[in-house]
PDB file of C-alpha atoms in Angstrom:
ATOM      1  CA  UNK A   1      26.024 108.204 176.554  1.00  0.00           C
ATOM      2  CA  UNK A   2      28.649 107.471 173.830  1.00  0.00           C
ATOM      3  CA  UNK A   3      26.334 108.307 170.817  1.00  0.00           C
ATOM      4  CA  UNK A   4      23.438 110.565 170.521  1.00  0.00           C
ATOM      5  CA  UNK A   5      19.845 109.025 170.130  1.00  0.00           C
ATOM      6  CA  UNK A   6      18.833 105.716 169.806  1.00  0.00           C
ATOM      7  CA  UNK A   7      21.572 104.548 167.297  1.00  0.00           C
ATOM      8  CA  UNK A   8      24.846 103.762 167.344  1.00  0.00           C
ATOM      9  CA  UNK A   9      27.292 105.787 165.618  1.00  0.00           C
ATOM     10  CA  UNK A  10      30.439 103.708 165.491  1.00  0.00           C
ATOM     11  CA  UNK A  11      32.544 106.735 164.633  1.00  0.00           C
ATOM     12  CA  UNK A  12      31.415 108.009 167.897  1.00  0.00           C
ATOM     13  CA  UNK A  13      32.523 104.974 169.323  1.00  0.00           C
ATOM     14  CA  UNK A  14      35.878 104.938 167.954  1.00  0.00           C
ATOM     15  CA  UNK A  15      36.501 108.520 169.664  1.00  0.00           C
ATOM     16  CA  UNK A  16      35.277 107.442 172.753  1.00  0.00           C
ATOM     17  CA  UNK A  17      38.131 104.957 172.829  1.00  0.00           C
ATOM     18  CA  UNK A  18      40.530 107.587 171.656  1.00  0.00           C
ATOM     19  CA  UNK A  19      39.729 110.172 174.105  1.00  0.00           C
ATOM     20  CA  UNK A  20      39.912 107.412 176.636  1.00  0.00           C
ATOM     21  CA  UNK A  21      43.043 106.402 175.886  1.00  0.00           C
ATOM     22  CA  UNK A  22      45.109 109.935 174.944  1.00  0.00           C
ATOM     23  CA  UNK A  23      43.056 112.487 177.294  1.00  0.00           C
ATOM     24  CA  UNK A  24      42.748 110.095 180.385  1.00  0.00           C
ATOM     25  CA  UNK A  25      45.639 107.414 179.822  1.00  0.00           C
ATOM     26  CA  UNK A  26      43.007 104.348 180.111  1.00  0.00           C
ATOM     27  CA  UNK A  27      43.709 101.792 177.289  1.00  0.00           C
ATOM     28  CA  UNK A  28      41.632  98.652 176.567  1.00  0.00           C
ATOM     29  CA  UNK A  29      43.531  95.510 176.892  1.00  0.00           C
ATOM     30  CA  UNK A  30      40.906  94.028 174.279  1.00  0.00           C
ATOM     31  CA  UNK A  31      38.129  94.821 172.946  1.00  0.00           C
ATOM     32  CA  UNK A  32      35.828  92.323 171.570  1.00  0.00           C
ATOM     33  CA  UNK A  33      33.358  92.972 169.145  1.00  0.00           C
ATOM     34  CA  UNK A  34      30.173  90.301 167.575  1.00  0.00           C
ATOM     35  CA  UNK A  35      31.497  88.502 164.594  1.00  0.00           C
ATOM     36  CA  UNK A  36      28.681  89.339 162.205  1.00  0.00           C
ATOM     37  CA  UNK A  37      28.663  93.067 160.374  1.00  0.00           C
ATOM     38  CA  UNK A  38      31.012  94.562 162.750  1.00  0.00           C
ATOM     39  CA  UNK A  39      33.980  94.985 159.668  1.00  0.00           C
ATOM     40  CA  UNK A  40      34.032  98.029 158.805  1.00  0.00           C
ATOM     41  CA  UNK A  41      34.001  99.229 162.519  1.00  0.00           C
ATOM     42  CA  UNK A  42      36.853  96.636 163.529  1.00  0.00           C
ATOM     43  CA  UNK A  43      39.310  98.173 160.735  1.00  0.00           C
ATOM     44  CA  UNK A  44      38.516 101.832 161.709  1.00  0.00           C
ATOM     45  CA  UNK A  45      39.970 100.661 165.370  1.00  0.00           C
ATOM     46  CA  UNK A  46      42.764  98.641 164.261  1.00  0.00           C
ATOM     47  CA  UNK A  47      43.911 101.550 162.317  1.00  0.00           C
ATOM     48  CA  UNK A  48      43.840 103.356 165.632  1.00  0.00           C
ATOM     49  CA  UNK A  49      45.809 100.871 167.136  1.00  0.00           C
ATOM     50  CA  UNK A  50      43.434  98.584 169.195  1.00  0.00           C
ATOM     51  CA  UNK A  51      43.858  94.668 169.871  1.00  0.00           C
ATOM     52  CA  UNK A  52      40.166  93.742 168.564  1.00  0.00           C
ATOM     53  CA  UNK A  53      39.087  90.423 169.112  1.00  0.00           C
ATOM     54  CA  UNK A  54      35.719  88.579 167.992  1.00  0.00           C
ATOM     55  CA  UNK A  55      33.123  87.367 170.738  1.00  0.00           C
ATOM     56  CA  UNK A  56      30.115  85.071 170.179  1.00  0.00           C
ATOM     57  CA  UNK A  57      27.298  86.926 171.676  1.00  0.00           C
ATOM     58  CA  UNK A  58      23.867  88.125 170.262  1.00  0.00           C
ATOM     59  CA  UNK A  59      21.576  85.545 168.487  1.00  0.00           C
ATOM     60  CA  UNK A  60      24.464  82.956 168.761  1.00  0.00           C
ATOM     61  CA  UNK A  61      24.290  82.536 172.720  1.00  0.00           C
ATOM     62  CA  UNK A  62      20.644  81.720 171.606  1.00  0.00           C
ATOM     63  CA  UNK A  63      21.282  79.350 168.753  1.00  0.00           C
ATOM     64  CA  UNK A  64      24.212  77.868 169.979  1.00  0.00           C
ATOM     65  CA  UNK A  65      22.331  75.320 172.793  1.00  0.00           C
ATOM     66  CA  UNK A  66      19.701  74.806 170.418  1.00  0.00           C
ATOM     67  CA  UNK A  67      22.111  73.270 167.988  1.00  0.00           C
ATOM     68  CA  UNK A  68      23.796  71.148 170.707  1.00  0.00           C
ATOM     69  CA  UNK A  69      20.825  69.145 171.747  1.00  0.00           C
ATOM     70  CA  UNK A  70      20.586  68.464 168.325  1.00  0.00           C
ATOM     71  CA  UNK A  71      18.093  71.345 167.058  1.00  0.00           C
ATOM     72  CA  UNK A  72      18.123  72.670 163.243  1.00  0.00           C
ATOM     73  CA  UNK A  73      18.118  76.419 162.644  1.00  0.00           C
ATOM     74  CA  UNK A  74      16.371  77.905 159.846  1.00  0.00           C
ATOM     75  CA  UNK A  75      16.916  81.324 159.394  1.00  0.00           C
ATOM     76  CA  UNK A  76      13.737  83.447 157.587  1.00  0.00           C
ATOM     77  CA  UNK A  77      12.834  87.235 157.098  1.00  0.00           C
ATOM     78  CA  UNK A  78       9.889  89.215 158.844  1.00  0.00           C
ATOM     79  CA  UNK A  79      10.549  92.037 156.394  1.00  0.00           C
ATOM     80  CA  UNK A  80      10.679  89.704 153.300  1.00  0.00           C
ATOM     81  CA  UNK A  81       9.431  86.350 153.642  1.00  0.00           C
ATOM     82  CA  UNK A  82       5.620  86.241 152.541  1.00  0.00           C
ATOM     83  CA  UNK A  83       5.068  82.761 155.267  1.00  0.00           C
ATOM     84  CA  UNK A  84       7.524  81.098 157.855  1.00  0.00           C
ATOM     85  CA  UNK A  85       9.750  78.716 156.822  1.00  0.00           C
ATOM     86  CA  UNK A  86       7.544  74.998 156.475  1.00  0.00           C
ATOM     87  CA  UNK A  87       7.575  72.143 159.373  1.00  0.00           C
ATOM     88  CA  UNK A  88       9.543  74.587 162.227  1.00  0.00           C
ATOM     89  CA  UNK A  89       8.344  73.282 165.262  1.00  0.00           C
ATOM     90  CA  UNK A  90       9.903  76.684 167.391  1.00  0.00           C
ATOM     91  CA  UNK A  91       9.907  80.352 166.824  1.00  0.00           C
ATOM     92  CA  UNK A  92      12.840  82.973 167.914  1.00  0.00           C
ATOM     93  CA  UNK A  93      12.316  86.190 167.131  1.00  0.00           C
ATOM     94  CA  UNK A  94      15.152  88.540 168.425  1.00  0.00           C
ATOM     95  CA  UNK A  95      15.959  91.635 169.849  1.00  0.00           C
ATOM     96  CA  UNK A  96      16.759  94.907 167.476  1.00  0.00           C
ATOM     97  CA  UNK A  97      15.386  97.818 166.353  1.00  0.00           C
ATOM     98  CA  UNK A  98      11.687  97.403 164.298  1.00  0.00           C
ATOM     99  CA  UNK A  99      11.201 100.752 164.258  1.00  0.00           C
ATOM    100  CA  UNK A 100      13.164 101.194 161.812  1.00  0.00           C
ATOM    101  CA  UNK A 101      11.197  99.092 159.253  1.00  0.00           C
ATOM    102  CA  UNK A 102       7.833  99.595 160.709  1.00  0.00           C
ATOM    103  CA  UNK A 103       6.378 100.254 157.845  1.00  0.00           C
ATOM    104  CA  UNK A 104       8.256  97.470 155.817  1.00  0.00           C
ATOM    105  CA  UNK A 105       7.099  95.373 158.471  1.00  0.00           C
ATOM    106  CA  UNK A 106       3.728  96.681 158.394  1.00  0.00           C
ATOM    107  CA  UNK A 107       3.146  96.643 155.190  1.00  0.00           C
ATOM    108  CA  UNK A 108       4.153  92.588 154.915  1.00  0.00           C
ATOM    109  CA  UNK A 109       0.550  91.490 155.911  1.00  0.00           C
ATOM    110  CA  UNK A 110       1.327  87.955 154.874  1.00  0.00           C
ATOM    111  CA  UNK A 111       4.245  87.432 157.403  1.00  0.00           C
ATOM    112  CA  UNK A 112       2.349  89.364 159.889  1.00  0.00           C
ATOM    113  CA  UNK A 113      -0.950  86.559 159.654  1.00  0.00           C
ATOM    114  CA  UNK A 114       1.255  83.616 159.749  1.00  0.00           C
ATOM    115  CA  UNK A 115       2.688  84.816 162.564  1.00  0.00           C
ATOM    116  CA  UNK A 116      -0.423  85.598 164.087  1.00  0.00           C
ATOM    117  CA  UNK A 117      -1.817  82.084 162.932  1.00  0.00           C
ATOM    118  CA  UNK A 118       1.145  80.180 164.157  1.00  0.00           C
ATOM    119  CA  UNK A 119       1.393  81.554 167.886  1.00  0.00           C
ATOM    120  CA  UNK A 120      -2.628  81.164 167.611  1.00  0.00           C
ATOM    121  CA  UNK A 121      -2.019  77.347 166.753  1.00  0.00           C
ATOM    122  CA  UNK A 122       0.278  77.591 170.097  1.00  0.00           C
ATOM    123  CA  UNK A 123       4.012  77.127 168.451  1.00  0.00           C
ATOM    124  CA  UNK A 124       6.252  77.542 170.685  1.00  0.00           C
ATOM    125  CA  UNK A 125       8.107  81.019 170.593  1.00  0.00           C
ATOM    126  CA  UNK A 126      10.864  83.502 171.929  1.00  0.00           C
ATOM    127  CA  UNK A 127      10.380  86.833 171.300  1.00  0.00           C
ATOM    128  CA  UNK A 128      12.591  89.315 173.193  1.00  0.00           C
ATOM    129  CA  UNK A 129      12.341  93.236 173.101  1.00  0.00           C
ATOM    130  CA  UNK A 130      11.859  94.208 169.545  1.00  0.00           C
ATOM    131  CA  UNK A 131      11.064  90.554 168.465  1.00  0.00           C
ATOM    132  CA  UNK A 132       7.832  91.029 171.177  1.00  0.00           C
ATOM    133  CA  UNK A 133       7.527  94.522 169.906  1.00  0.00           C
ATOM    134  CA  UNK A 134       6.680  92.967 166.571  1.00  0.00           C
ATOM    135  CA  UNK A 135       3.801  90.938 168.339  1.00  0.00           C
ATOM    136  CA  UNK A 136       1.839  93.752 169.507  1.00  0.00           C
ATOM    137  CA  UNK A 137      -0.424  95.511 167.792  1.00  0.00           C
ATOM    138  CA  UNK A 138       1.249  98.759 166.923  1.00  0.00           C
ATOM    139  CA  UNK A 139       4.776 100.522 166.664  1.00  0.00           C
ATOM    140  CA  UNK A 140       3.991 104.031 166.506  1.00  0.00           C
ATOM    141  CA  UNK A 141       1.268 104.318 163.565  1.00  0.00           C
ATOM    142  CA  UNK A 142       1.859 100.847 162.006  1.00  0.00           C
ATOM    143  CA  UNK A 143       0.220  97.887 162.718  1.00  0.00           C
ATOM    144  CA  UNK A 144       2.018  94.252 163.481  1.00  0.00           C
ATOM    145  CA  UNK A 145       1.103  91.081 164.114  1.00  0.00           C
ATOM    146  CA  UNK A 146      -1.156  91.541 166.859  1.00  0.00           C
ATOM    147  CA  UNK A 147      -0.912  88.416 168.595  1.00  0.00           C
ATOM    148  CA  UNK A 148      -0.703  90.413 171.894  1.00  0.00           C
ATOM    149  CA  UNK A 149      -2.417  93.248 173.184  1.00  0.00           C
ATOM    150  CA  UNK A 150       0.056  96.593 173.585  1.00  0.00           C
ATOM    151  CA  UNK A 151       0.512  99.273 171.487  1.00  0.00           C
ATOM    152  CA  UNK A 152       4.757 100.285 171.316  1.00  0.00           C
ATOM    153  CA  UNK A 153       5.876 103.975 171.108  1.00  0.00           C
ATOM    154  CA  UNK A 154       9.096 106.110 171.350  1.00  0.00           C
ATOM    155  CA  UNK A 155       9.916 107.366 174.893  1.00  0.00           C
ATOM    156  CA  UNK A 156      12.646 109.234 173.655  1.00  0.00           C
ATOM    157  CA  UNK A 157      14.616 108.117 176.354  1.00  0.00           C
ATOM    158  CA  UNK A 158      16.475 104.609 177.810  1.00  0.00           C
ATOM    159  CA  UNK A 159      13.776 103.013 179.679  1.00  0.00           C
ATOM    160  CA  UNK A 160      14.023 100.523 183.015  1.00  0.00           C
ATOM    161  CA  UNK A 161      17.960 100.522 181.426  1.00  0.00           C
ATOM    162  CA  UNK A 162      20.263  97.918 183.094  1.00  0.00           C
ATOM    163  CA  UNK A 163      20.935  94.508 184.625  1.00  0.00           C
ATOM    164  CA  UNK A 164      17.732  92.782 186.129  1.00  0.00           C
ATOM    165  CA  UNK A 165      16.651  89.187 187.468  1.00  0.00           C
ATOM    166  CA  UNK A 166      13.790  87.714 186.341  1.00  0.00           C
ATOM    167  CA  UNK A 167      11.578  85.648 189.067  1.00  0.00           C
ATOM    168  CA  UNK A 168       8.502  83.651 187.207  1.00  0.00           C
ATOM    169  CA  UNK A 169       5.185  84.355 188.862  1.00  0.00           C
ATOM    170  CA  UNK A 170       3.696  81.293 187.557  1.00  0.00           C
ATOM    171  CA  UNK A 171       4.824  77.985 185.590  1.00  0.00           C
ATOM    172  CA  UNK A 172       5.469  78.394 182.107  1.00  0.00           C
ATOM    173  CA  UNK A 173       7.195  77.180 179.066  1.00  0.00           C
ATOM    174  CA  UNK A 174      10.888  78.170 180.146  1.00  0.00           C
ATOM    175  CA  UNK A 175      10.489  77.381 183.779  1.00  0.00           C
ATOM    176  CA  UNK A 176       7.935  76.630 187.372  1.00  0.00           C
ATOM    177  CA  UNK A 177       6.941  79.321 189.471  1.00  0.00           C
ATOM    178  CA  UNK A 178       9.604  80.986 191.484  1.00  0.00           C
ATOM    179  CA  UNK A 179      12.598  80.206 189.335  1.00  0.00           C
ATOM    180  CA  UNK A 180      14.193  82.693 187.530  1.00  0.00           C
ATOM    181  CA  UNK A 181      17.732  83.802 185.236  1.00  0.00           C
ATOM    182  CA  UNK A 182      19.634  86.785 184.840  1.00  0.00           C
ATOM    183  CA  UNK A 183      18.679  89.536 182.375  1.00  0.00           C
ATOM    184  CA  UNK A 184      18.981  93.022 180.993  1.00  0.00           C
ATOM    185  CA  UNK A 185      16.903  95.456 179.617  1.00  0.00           C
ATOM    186  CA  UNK A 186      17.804  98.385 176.823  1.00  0.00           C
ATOM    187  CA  UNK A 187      15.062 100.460 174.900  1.00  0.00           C
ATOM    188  CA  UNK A 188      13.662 103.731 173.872  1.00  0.00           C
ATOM    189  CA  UNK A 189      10.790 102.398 172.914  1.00  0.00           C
ATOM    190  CA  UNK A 190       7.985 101.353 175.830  1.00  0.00           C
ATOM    191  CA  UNK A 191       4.682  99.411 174.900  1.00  0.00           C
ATOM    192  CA  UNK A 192       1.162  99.561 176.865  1.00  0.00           C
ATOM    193  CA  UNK A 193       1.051  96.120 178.094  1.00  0.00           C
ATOM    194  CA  UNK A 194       4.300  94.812 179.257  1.00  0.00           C
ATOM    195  CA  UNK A 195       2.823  91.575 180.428  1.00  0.00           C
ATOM    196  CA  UNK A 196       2.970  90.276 184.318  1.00  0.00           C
ATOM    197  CA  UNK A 197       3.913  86.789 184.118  1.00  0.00           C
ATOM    198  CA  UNK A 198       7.651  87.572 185.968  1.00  0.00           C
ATOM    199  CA  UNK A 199       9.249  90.109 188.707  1.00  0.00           C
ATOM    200  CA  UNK A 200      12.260  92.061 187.300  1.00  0.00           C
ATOM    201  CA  UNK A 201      14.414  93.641 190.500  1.00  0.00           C
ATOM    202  CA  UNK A 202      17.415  95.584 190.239  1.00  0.00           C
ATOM    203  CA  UNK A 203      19.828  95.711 192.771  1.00  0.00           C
ATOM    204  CA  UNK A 204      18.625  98.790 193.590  1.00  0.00           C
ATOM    205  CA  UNK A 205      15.206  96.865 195.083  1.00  0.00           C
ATOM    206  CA  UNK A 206      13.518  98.009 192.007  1.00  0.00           C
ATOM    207  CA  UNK A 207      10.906  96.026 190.896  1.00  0.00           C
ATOM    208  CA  UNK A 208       7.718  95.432 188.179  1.00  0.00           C
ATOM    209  CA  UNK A 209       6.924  92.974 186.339  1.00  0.00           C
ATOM    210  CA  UNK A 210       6.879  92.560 182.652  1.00  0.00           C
ATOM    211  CA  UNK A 211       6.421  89.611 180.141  1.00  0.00           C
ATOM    212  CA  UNK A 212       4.013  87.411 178.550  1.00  0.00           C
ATOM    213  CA  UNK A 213       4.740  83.904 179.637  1.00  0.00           C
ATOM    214  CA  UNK A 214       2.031  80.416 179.565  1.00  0.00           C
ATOM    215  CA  UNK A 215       3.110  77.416 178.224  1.00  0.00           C
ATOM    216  CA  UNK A 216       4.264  78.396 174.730  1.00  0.00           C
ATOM    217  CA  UNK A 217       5.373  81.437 174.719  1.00  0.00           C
ATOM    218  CA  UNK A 218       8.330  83.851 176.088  1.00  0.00           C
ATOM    219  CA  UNK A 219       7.375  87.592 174.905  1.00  0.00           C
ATOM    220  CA  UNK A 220       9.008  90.472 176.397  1.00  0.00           C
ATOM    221  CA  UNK A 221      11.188  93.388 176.763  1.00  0.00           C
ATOM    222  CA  UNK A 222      14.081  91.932 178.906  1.00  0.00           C
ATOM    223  CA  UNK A 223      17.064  89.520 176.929  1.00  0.00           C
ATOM    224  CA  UNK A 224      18.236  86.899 178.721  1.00  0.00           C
ATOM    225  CA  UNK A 225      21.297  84.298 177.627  1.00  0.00           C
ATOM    226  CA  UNK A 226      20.135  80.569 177.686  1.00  0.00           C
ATOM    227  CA  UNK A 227      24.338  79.834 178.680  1.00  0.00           C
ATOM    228  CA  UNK A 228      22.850  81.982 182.168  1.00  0.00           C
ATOM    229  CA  UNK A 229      20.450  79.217 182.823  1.00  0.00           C
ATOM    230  CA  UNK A 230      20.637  76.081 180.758  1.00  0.00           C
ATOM    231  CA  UNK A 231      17.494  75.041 181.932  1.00  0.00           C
ATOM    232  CA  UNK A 232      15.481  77.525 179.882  1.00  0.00           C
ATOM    233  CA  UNK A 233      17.282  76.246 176.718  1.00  0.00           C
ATOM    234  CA  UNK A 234      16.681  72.294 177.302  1.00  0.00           C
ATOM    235  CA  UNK A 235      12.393  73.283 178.116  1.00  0.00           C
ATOM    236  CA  UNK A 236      12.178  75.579 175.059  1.00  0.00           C
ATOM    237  CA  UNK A 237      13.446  72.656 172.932  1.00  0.00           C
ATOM    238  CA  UNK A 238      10.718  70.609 174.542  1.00  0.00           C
ATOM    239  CA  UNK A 239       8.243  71.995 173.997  1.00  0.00           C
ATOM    240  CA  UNK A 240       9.470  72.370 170.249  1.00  0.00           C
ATOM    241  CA  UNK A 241       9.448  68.540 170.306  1.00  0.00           C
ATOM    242  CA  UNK A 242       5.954  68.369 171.934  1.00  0.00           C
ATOM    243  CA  UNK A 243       4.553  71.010 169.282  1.00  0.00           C
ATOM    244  CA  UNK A 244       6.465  68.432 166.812  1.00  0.00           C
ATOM    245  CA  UNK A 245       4.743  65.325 167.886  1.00  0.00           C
ATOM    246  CA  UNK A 246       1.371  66.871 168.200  1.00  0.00           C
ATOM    247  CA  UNK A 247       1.564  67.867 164.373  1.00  0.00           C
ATOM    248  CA  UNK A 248       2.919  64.374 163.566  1.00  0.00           C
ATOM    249  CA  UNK A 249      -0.065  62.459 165.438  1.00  0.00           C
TER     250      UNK A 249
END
């Protein structure tokens, strides 16, 4: 563990590289870093003398696809925005840390019902680790949008850390029964109900499952990358078309 607790210290970071490099004579050929709010943390290693060089990775290997088979993004705030941005026809809702801004979160009981009421109305949706977290019906002592049963809390510790694949149990929006893509999990926080809809194995033989999965919506712990399986990015964009021609009938 390079930084203590559940956030990342980049000066701790930094030093890790250091010590790397002058105690035990390892040195990075590159190290890449995500494009977006990374700055501050890219000139601190420079200054150290490290080749730093930007990757796409993050919400990008999500929106990427989407904008290749021709898909509009519209960006909008769960902390801030009182309703969802108008005619979407999809719904991503990323990985991160909401417990940070549970109670901002929380306390936005507009965005929290139109969530609610979307999903309910069966748009399609995405919603990986904290983005699922945010569906449940508690983190910690605050409520959220309660579109799935679960209540999160603090482990205080990584939990079911590391690479997994994901095998689908049934037929749902992102793929049939038996099919699967490549995956990780990494959180401290756990919820009551996981969901059951796929398998995750580790190498290890490992297994249990986890996610909430039907024919509309993705809603777990584990991140996947839709460039692992393209197939999961060409059915989640349509079913945004079907949800768009049922609202246009």
């Amino acid at each position: 563990t390079v930084c203590e607790g559940a956030r990342v210290d980049y000066s701790d970071v930094t030093a890790w590289f250091c010590q790397m490099r002058d105690e035990h004579k390892i040195d990075a050929f590159k190290i890449g870093y995500d494009r977006a709010l990374a700055g501050y943390w890219v000139d601190e290693m420079k200054s150290n003398g490290f080749d730093m060089e930007a990757v796409a990775q993050g919400p990008f290997t999500w929106s990427q696809p989407m904008r290749e088979m021709g898909a509009e993004i519209v960006p909008f705030s769960p902390l801030f925005d009182d309703r969802l941005p108008e005619n979407i026809h999809g719904l991503y809702l990323g990985g991160g840390y909401p417990e940070l801004y549970a109670e901002t979160l929380s306390g936005n009981i507009a965005m929290r019902t139109a969530v609610k009421t979307a999903l309910n109305a069966k748009l399609p949706c995405i919603a990986e680790c904290g983005g699922f977290m945010y569906l449940t019906e508690k983190i910690g002592d605050q409520p959220m949008a309660g579109y799935l049963r679960g209540a999160c809390w603090n482990t205080g510790k990584l939990c079911r850390f590391g690479y997994v694949h994901l095998t689908a149990k049934k037929d749902n929006m992102l793929c049939g029964a038996g099919e699967g893509i490549a995956a990780h999990e990494f959180h401290y926080w756990d919820c009551s109900e996981t969901g059951d809809s796929f398998t995750a194995s580790k190498k290890t033989g490992k297994q249990w499952d986890c996610i909430y999965a039907d024919d509309h919506i993705y809603a777990g712990f584990p991140h996947f990358n839709f460039y692992a399986e393209p197939k999961f990015a060409e059915r989640f964009y349509k079913a945004c078309l079907r949800y768009r021609e049922k609202q246009n009938a």
